[in-house]
Tab-separated table of C-alpha atoms and ligand atoms in Angstrom:
chain	number	residue	atom	x	y	z
A	1	MET	CA	1.687	-19.116	-13.687
A	2	PHE	CA	3.626	-16.046	-12.787
A	3	GLU	CA	6.783	-17.372	-14.561
A	4	SER	CA	4.908	-18.385	-17.713
A	5	ALA	CA	3.205	-14.920	-17.859
A	6	ARG	CA	6.590	-13.364	-17.316
A	7	PHE	CA	8.048	-15.321	-20.371
A	8	LYS	CA	5.115	-14.468	-22.506
A	9	LEU	CA	5.293	-10.718	-21.551
A	10	THR	CA	9.065	-10.792	-22.361
A	11	GLY	CA	8.217	-12.465	-25.575
A	12	TRP	CA	5.801	-9.665	-26.591
A	13	TYR	CA	8.406	-7.098	-25.512
A	14	LEU	CA	11.013	-8.821	-27.767
A	15	LEU	CA	8.661	-9.036	-30.629
A	16	ILE	CA	7.936	-5.303	-30.785
A	17	ILE	CA	11.476	-4.319	-30.145
A	18	MET	CA	12.829	-6.816	-32.933
A	19	LEU	CA	10.263	-5.730	-35.354
A	20	ILE	CA	11.297	-2.129	-35.031
A	21	SER	CA	14.909	-2.900	-35.010
A	22	ILE	CA	14.681	-5.156	-38.120
A	23	ALA	CA	12.552	-2.736	-39.984
A	24	PHE	CA	15.048	-0.023	-39.316
A	25	SER	CA	17.952	-2.214	-40.326
A	26	VAL	CA	16.342	-3.274	-43.650
A	27	ALA	CA	15.841	0.331	-44.378
A	28	ILE	CA	19.282	1.453	-43.388
A	29	TYR	CA	20.667	-1.471	-45.621
A	30	GLY	CA	18.401	-0.659	-48.579
A	31	VAL	CA	19.308	3.194	-48.530
A	32	LEU	CA	23.172	2.663	-48.051
A	33	SER	CA	23.420	-0.162	-50.631
A	34	ASN	CA	21.418	1.933	-53.141
A	35	GLU	CA	23.619	4.760	-52.541
A	36	LEU	CA	26.948	2.713	-52.969
A	37	THR	CA	25.369	1.318	-56.183
A	38	ARG	CA	24.520	4.796	-57.407
A	39	VAL	CA	28.139	6.167	-56.757
A	40	GLU	CA	29.709	3.216	-58.596
A	41	ARG	CA	27.170	3.618	-61.533
A	42	VAL	CA	27.795	7.379	-61.840
A	43	GLN	CA	31.281	7.072	-61.924
A	44	ARG	CA	31.079	4.377	-64.426
A	45	LEU	CA	28.902	6.232	-66.583
A	46	ARG	CA	31.094	9.472	-66.400
A	47	ARG	CA	34.011	7.433	-67.553
A	48	GLU	CA	32.183	5.807	-70.578
A	49	ARG	CA	30.568	9.168	-71.583
A	50	LEU	CA	33.526	11.483	-71.296
A	51	LEU	CA	36.449	9.193	-72.490
A	52	PRO	CA	35.706	8.988	-76.137
A	53	LEU	CA	35.368	12.815	-76.404
A	54	GLY	CA	38.542	13.391	-74.524
A	55	LEU	CA	36.895	16.333	-72.629
A	56	GLN	CA	38.017	15.611	-69.126
A	57	PRO	CA	41.535	14.373	-69.088
A	58	ASN	CA	41.877	14.774	-65.168
A	59	ILE	CA	39.063	11.947	-65.003
A	60	PHE	CA	41.982	9.685	-65.064
A	61	ARG	CA	43.270	11.107	-61.855
A	62	GLN	CA	40.057	10.038	-60.046
A	63	PRO	CA	40.319	6.699	-58.403
A	64	VAL	CA	37.982	3.973	-59.981
A	65	ILE	CA	35.465	2.367	-57.764
A	66	ASP	CA	35.633	-1.326	-58.037
A	67	PRO	CA	32.182	-2.974	-58.246
A	68	GLU	CA	33.765	-5.938	-56.250
A	69	LEU	CA	34.618	-3.425	-53.422
A	70	ILE	CA	31.106	-2.230	-53.371
A	71	ASN	CA	29.799	-5.615	-53.060
A	72	GLU	CA	32.171	-6.347	-50.168
A	73	SER	CA	31.033	-3.237	-48.319
A	74	LYS	CA	27.408	-4.303	-48.718
A	75	ASN	CA	28.325	-7.628	-47.256
A	76	ARG	CA	29.999	-5.983	-44.413
A	77	LEU	CA	27.272	-3.636	-43.859
A	78	ARG	CA	24.741	-6.562	-43.681
A	79	SER	CA	26.992	-8.588	-41.333
A	80	ILE	CA	27.208	-5.406	-38.942
A	81	LEU	CA	23.557	-5.012	-39.095
A	82	ILE	CA	22.958	-8.632	-38.302
A	83	LEU	CA	25.287	-8.372	-35.359
A	84	ILE	CA	23.726	-5.193	-34.107
A	85	ASN	CA	20.233	-6.953	-34.157
A	86	LEU	CA	21.598	-9.951	-32.400
A	87	GLY	CA	23.032	-7.429	-29.690
A	88	ILE	CA	19.751	-5.835	-29.384
A	89	LEU	CA	17.931	-9.264	-29.250
A	90	ALA	CA	20.251	-10.461	-26.368
A	91	THR	CA	19.996	-7.001	-24.432
A	92	SER	CA	16.268	-6.576	-24.805
A	93	GLY	CA	15.710	-10.236	-23.978
A	94	ILE	CA	17.426	-9.724	-20.452
A	95	LEU	CA	15.990	-6.198	-19.917
A	96	GLY	CA	12.438	-7.447	-21.068
A	97	TYR	CA	12.584	-10.302	-18.660
A	98	PHE	CA	13.584	-7.913	-15.855
A	99	LEU	CA	10.848	-5.473	-16.796
A	100	ALA	CA	8.250	-8.133	-17.333
A	101	GLY	CA	9.042	-9.270	-13.612
A	102	ARG	CA	8.433	-5.708	-12.451
A	103	THR	CA	5.383	-4.961	-14.231
A	104	LEU	CA	3.791	-8.409	-13.073
A	105	LYS	CA	4.909	-7.824	-9.609
A	106	PRO	CA	1.886	-5.803	-8.288
A	107	ILE	CA	-0.518	-8.093	-10.165
A	108	LYS	CA	1.139	-11.013	-8.521
A	109	LYS	CA	0.823	-9.407	-5.045
A	110	MET	CA	-2.824	-8.727	-5.689
A	111	VAL	CA	-3.604	-12.180	-6.800
A	112	ASP	CA	-1.626	-13.708	-3.830
A	113	GLU	CA	-3.549	-11.370	-1.598
A	114	GLN	CA	-6.847	-12.259	-3.160
A	115	SER	CA	-6.311	-16.047	-2.793
A	116	ARG	CA	-5.140	-15.559	0.938
A	117	PHE	CA	-8.211	-13.482	1.429
A	118	ILE	CA	-10.563	-16.370	0.124
A	119	THR	CA	-8.716	-18.918	2.170
A	120	ASP	CA	-8.971	-16.915	5.302
A	121	ALA	CA	-12.633	-16.030	4.740
A	122	SER	CA	-13.609	-19.550	4.021
A	123	HIS	CA	-11.678	-20.860	7.132
A	124	GLU	CA	-13.575	-18.199	9.362
A	125	LEU	CA	-16.738	-19.157	7.782
A	126	ARG	CA	-16.316	-22.923	8.407
A	127	THR	CA	-15.956	-22.600	12.139
A	128	PRO	CA	-19.440	-21.200	12.894
A	129	LEU	CA	-20.940	-23.473	10.007
A	130	THR	CA	-19.443	-26.555	11.504
A	131	SER	CA	-20.754	-25.770	15.135
A	132	LEU	CA	-24.139	-24.883	13.802
A	133	LYS	CA	-24.346	-28.192	11.797
A	134	SER	CA	-23.194	-30.539	14.565
A	135	GLU	CA	-25.584	-28.740	17.093
A	136	ILE	CA	-28.578	-29.439	14.646
A	137	GLU	CA	-27.426	-32.921	13.958
A	138	VAL	CA	-27.142	-33.819	17.594
A	139	ASN	CA	-30.401	-32.493	18.498
A	140	LEU	CA	-32.180	-34.153	15.597
A	141	ARG	CA	-30.961	-37.430	16.682
A	142	ASP	CA	-32.353	-36.843	20.244
A	143	LYS	CA	-35.592	-38.712	20.426
A	144	ASN	CA	-36.492	-36.811	23.566
A	145	LEU	CA	-36.138	-33.449	22.129
A	146	ASN	CA	-38.901	-31.373	23.801
A	147	LEU	CA	-40.175	-27.883	23.004
A	148	PRO	CA	-38.030	-25.902	25.629
A	149	ASN	CA	-34.917	-27.877	24.439
A	150	ALA	CA	-35.801	-27.108	20.843
A	151	LYS	CA	-36.320	-23.396	21.660
A	152	LYS	CA	-32.873	-23.363	23.427
A	153	LEU	CA	-31.314	-24.927	20.136
A	154	LEU	CA	-32.890	-22.299	18.018
A	155	MET	CA	-31.683	-19.636	20.277
A	156	SER	CA	-27.987	-20.995	20.002
A	157	ASN	CA	-28.516	-21.446	16.305
A	158	LEU	CA	-29.673	-17.806	16.001
A	159	GLU	CA	-26.523	-16.671	17.838
A	160	GLU	CA	-24.372	-18.347	15.253
A	161	VAL	CA	-26.500	-17.018	12.509
A	162	ASN	CA	-25.845	-13.601	13.764
A	163	ASN	CA	-22.167	-14.170	14.011
A	164	LEU	CA	-22.154	-15.315	10.371
A	165	GLN	CA	-24.060	-12.432	9.283
A	166	TYR	CA	-21.751	-9.987	11.067
A	167	LEU	CA	-18.770	-11.729	9.366
A	168	SER	CA	-20.283	-11.631	5.904
A	169	ASP	CA	-21.200	-7.929	6.588
A	170	ASN	CA	-17.634	-7.140	7.479
A	171	LEU	CA	-16.127	-9.148	4.640
A	172	ILE	CA	-18.410	-7.188	2.189
A	173	LYS	CA	-17.372	-3.855	3.807
A	174	LEU	CA	-13.632	-4.786	3.464
A	175	ALA	CA	-14.052	-5.833	-0.104
A	176	GLN	CA	-15.843	-2.509	-0.808
A	177	TYR	CA	-13.359	-0.345	0.976
A	178	GLN	CA	-10.617	-2.271	-0.863
A	179	LYS	CA	-12.146	-1.420	-4.286
A	180	ASN	CA	-11.955	2.158	-3.197
A	181	ASN	CA	-14.850	3.493	-5.168
A	182	GLY	CA	-18.405	4.858	-4.712
A	183	ASN	CA	-17.398	7.132	-1.833
A	184	ILE	CA	-18.425	10.736	-1.884
A	185	PHE	CA	-15.869	13.112	-0.582
A	186	GLU	CA	-17.481	16.249	0.804
A	187	GLU	CA	-16.828	18.773	3.604
A	188	VAL	CA	-17.786	17.051	6.769
A	189	ASP	CA	-18.193	18.054	10.485
A	190	LEU	CA	-15.950	15.959	12.761
A	191	LEU	CA	-18.063	16.505	15.863
A	192	GLU	CA	-21.163	15.516	13.916
A	193	ILE	CA	-19.409	12.355	12.822
A	194	LEU	CA	-18.208	11.428	16.424
A	195	GLU	CA	-21.738	11.977	17.770
A	196	GLU	CA	-23.296	9.515	15.190
A	197	ALA	CA	-20.526	6.946	16.087
A	198	VAL	CA	-21.176	7.400	19.715
A	199	LYS	CA	-24.750	6.731	19.332
A	200	LYS	CA	-24.020	3.413	17.697
A	201	VAL	CA	-21.997	2.279	20.622
A	202	ILE	CA	-23.669	3.873	23.615
A	203	ASN	CA	-25.716	0.678	24.489
A	204	LEU	CA	-22.576	-1.329	24.644
A	205	ALA	CA	-20.952	1.264	26.848
A	206	LYS	CA	-23.977	1.483	29.247
A	207	ASN	CA	-24.025	-2.422	29.607
A	208	LYS	CA	-20.421	-2.129	30.819
A	209	LYS	CA	-20.990	1.129	32.762
A	210	ILE	CA	-18.349	2.578	30.541
A	211	ILE	CA	-18.529	6.458	29.867
A	212	VAL	CA	-17.473	7.718	26.487
A	213	LYS	CA	-16.190	11.233	26.696
A	214	ASN	CA	-16.407	13.172	23.486
A	215	ASN	CA	-14.044	16.102	23.765
A	216	ILE	CA	-13.817	16.628	19.906
A	217	ARG	CA	-13.628	20.072	18.630
A	218	ASN	CA	-15.837	21.282	15.813
A	219	ILE	CA	-13.342	20.771	12.945
A	220	LYS	CA	-14.331	20.575	9.214
A	221	LEU	CA	-12.564	18.125	6.868
A	222	LEU	CA	-12.865	16.539	3.452
A	223	GLY	CA	-14.046	13.000	3.547
A	224	ASP	CA	-16.699	10.394	3.169
A	225	LYS	CA	-19.129	10.734	6.098
A	226	GLN	CA	-20.352	7.212	6.267
A	227	SER	CA	-16.744	5.610	6.072
A	228	LEU	CA	-15.645	8.095	8.918
A	229	ILE	CA	-18.599	7.084	11.089
A	230	GLU	CA	-17.684	3.452	10.473
A	231	LEU	CA	-14.062	4.188	11.372
A	232	PHE	CA	-15.010	5.641	14.757
A	233	VAL	CA	-17.588	3.020	15.387
A	234	ILE	CA	-14.825	0.426	14.964
A	235	LEU	CA	-12.328	2.285	17.283
A	236	LEU	CA	-14.936	3.039	20.034
A	237	ASP	CA	-16.377	-0.568	19.784
A	238	ASN	CA	-12.927	-1.865	20.306
A	239	ALA	CA	-12.018	0.523	23.117
A	240	ILE	CA	-15.409	-0.526	25.093
A	241	LYS	CA	-14.929	-4.456	24.130
A	242	TYR	CA	-11.451	-4.650	25.503
A	243	SER	CA	-11.998	-2.453	28.577
A	244	PRO	CA	-13.317	-3.831	32.045
A	245	GLN	CA	-16.501	-2.568	33.533
A	246	GLY	CA	-16.630	1.074	34.762
A	247	LYS	CA	-13.704	2.458	32.889
A	248	ASN	CA	-13.663	5.600	30.591
A	249	VAL	CA	-13.120	6.109	26.962
A	250	ILE	CA	-11.985	9.565	25.888
A	251	VAL	CA	-11.932	10.994	22.444
A	252	THR	CA	-9.976	14.178	21.854
A	253	SER	CA	-8.959	16.247	18.641
A	254	GLU	CA	-6.436	18.932	17.912
A	255	LYS	CA	-5.383	20.722	14.734
A	256	ILE	CA	-1.656	20.587	13.713
A	257	ASP	CA	-0.173	21.906	10.413
A	258	GLY	CA	-3.068	21.131	8.167
A	259	TYR	CA	-3.808	17.917	9.792
A	260	ILE	CA	-6.425	16.806	12.405
A	261	LEU	CA	-5.104	14.541	15.179
A	262	ILE	CA	-7.891	12.356	16.909
A	263	LYS	CA	-7.134	10.263	19.831
A	264	VAL	CA	-9.294	7.364	21.048
A	265	LYS	CA	-7.967	6.502	24.488
A	266	ASP	CA	-9.150	3.770	26.700
A	267	GLN	CA	-8.248	2.184	30.041
A	268	GLY	CA	-8.549	-1.385	28.933
A	269	VAL	CA	-6.557	-4.587	28.541
A	270	GLY	CA	-3.852	-3.113	26.368
A	271	ILE	CA	-2.087	-4.650	23.449
A	272	SER	CA	1.324	-6.484	23.639
A	273	LYS	CA	4.171	-5.062	21.422
A	274	GLU	CA	3.949	-8.397	19.307
A	275	ASP	CA	0.259	-7.952	18.757
A	276	ILE	CA	0.602	-4.242	17.864
A	277	ALA	CA	2.539	-5.206	14.670
A	278	HIS	CA	-0.260	-7.439	13.479
A	279	ILE	CA	-3.584	-5.807	14.632
A	280	PHE	CA	-4.253	-4.278	11.282
A	281	ASP	CA	-3.867	-7.516	9.496
A	282	ARG	CA	-7.144	-9.218	8.308
A	283	PHE	CA	-8.514	-11.765	10.799
A	284	TYR	CA	-5.844	-11.142	13.188
A	285	ARG	CA	-6.839	-11.419	16.967
A	286	SER	CA	-4.675	-11.457	19.852
A	287	ASP	CA	-4.614	-14.776	21.680
A	288	LYS	CA	-6.126	-12.956	24.620
A	289	SER	CA	-9.173	-11.831	22.605
A	290	ARG	CA	-9.619	-15.221	21.143
A	291	THR	CA	-9.770	-16.900	24.519
A	292	LYS	CA	-11.779	-14.356	26.345
A	293	GLU	CA	-15.335	-15.345	26.739
A	294	GLY	CA	-17.948	-12.718	25.478
A	295	ILE	CA	-15.539	-10.752	23.372
A	296	SER	CA	-16.719	-11.401	20.042
A	297	GLY	CA	-15.117	-10.549	16.729
A	298	TYR	CA	-13.222	-11.817	13.754
A	299	GLY	CA	-10.215	-9.627	13.515
A	300	LEU	CA	-11.655	-7.554	10.629
A	301	GLY	CA	-12.396	-4.227	12.379
A	302	LEU	CA	-9.041	-2.691	12.442
A	303	SER	CA	-8.223	-3.854	8.799
A	304	ILE	CA	-11.331	-2.051	7.759
A	305	ALA	CA	-10.372	1.100	9.702
A	306	LYS	CA	-6.901	1.074	8.007
A	307	GLN	CA	-8.656	0.903	4.507
A	308	ILE	CA	-10.785	4.022	5.445
A	309	ILE	CA	-7.784	5.880	6.735
A	310	ASP	CA	-5.690	5.144	3.568
A	311	GLU	CA	-8.610	6.146	1.466
A	312	HIS	CA	-8.577	9.472	3.332
A	313	LYS	CA	-4.880	9.711	2.838
A	314	GLY	CA	-4.520	9.567	6.754
A	315	LEU	CA	-2.279	7.810	9.294
A	316	ILE	CA	-3.042	5.546	12.313
A	317	LYS	CA	-0.719	4.939	15.134
A	318	VAL	CA	-1.126	2.765	18.437
A	319	GLU	CA	0.391	3.144	21.674
A	320	SER	CA	-0.529	0.812	24.395
A	321	GLU	CA	0.561	-0.644	27.860
A	322	ILE	CA	-0.879	-3.967	29.043
A	323	ASN	CA	-3.464	-3.621	31.712
A	324	LYS	CA	-3.243	0.150	31.401
A	325	GLY	CA	-4.943	0.954	28.261
A	326	SER	CA	-4.364	1.995	24.537
A	327	ILE	CA	-4.292	5.073	22.481
A	328	PHE	CA	-5.246	5.011	18.866
A	329	SER	CA	-4.147	8.193	17.142
A	330	ILE	CA	-5.566	9.012	13.729
A	331	GLN	CA	-4.125	11.776	11.578
A	332	LEU	CA	-6.279	13.116	8.826
A	333	PRO	CA	-5.451	15.970	6.409
A	334	VAL	CA	-7.994	18.852	6.510
A	335	LYS	CA	-7.956	19.147	2.665
A	336	TYR	CA	-5.922	17.459	-0.011
B	401	ADP	P1	-11.738	-7.759	16.518
B	401	ADP	O1	-12.022	-6.786	17.567
B	401	ADP	O2	-13.014	-8.098	15.890
B	401	ADP	O3	-11.117	-9.046	17.138
B	401	ADP	P2	-10.180	-5.857	15.335
B	401	ADP	O4	-9.497	-5.898	13.829
B	401	ADP	O5	-11.034	-4.656	15.648
B	401	ADP	O6	-10.759	-7.332	15.622
B	401	ADP	O7	-8.958	-5.857	16.299
B	401	ADP	C1	-7.877	-6.851	16.129
B	401	ADP	C2	-7.247	-7.196	17.562
B	401	ADP	O8	-6.620	-6.048	18.075
B	401	ADP	C3	-8.406	-7.511	18.663
B	401	ADP	O9	-8.794	-8.898	18.589
B	401	ADP	C4	-7.553	-7.150	19.910
B	401	ADP	O10	-6.620	-8.164	20.212
B	401	ADP	C5	-6.775	-5.962	19.525
B	401	ADP	N1	-7.529	-4.658	20.032
B	401	ADP	C6	-8.024	-3.826	19.090
B	401	ADP	N2	-8.370	-2.651	19.740
B	401	ADP	C7	-7.948	-2.879	21.046
B	401	ADP	C8	-8.057	-2.002	22.227
B	401	ADP	N3	-8.893	-1.024	22.255
B	401	ADP	N4	-7.670	-2.615	23.347
B	401	ADP	C9	-6.986	-3.789	23.348
B	401	ADP	N5	-6.859	-4.509	22.260
B	401	ADP	C10	-7.409	-4.062	21.089
């Protein structure tokens, strides 16, 4: 598909260039051949008019322009113009093919990305749907299914439905942030954002007896409030999820040269060097997180976080040590 689109685009480039080039060549040929004919005619007329009167004897000293020579010049001019046009055709064909490739490259990347996204999303949706289906089928076949067991089944189904809802919510969020529109950028208060984010994860922290220390300074920045709250909920949620009971999560901030540096530190399981290279990829989860019971997720949080940071023209960095903890550092411009 990409190759045929590239050939088509090259064809269009060539058509435009050749139309312009041929139009110019025809015009140049017309003007020059008219001029040659005019010179030859003027000279012939002068001779014919002046000769009988004997007025200009020096006219004999002027060279006579041979009409054959004029025709030959016109033919040469035509051949030169055809050669030039063939040269333009070949050069613009090669250049056009190269430029068409460059023009289509980002579109190809986007299309590839989208089809990968659809494949990944359907793959992730299939797993809970299959387990939901088989669970229902097995229980329907069970002739002795009683009320307590049916309730148990419904509870388990509900859990799967919740997972599916969480996944579809996150897929929608990711698509929205990728579209990069509809966000309102205004002056926002960092401390307020952090307080809102902490409120959303406090129950999770309490369940694991984790203390979230909010050491954020009251700094103002330009941004979309809801997206920034979402960003910190993702980071805090991960910090709590991937920490053992009773540890601390600390959030700090400092202002450096027009930037705000925010650090979310945890004392959790840490991330290996190999995983750090991939954690911002969609649907990526380290093997540890996949196998660990009770740690839910689909590997979408950090890719959403990255989209939000990109939208705010910021940067995110991770430092981590296995079984010691991780530090997610976010750099956001104060104004841009
Ligand atoms: P999810 O948490 O839903 O799996 P994320 O995109 O938020 O997805 O994170 C991707 C992966 O990065 C996680 O599966 C986990 O392996 C790792 N990770 C993220 N944050 C932390 C953290 N604070 N401590 C340890 N591992 C983390």
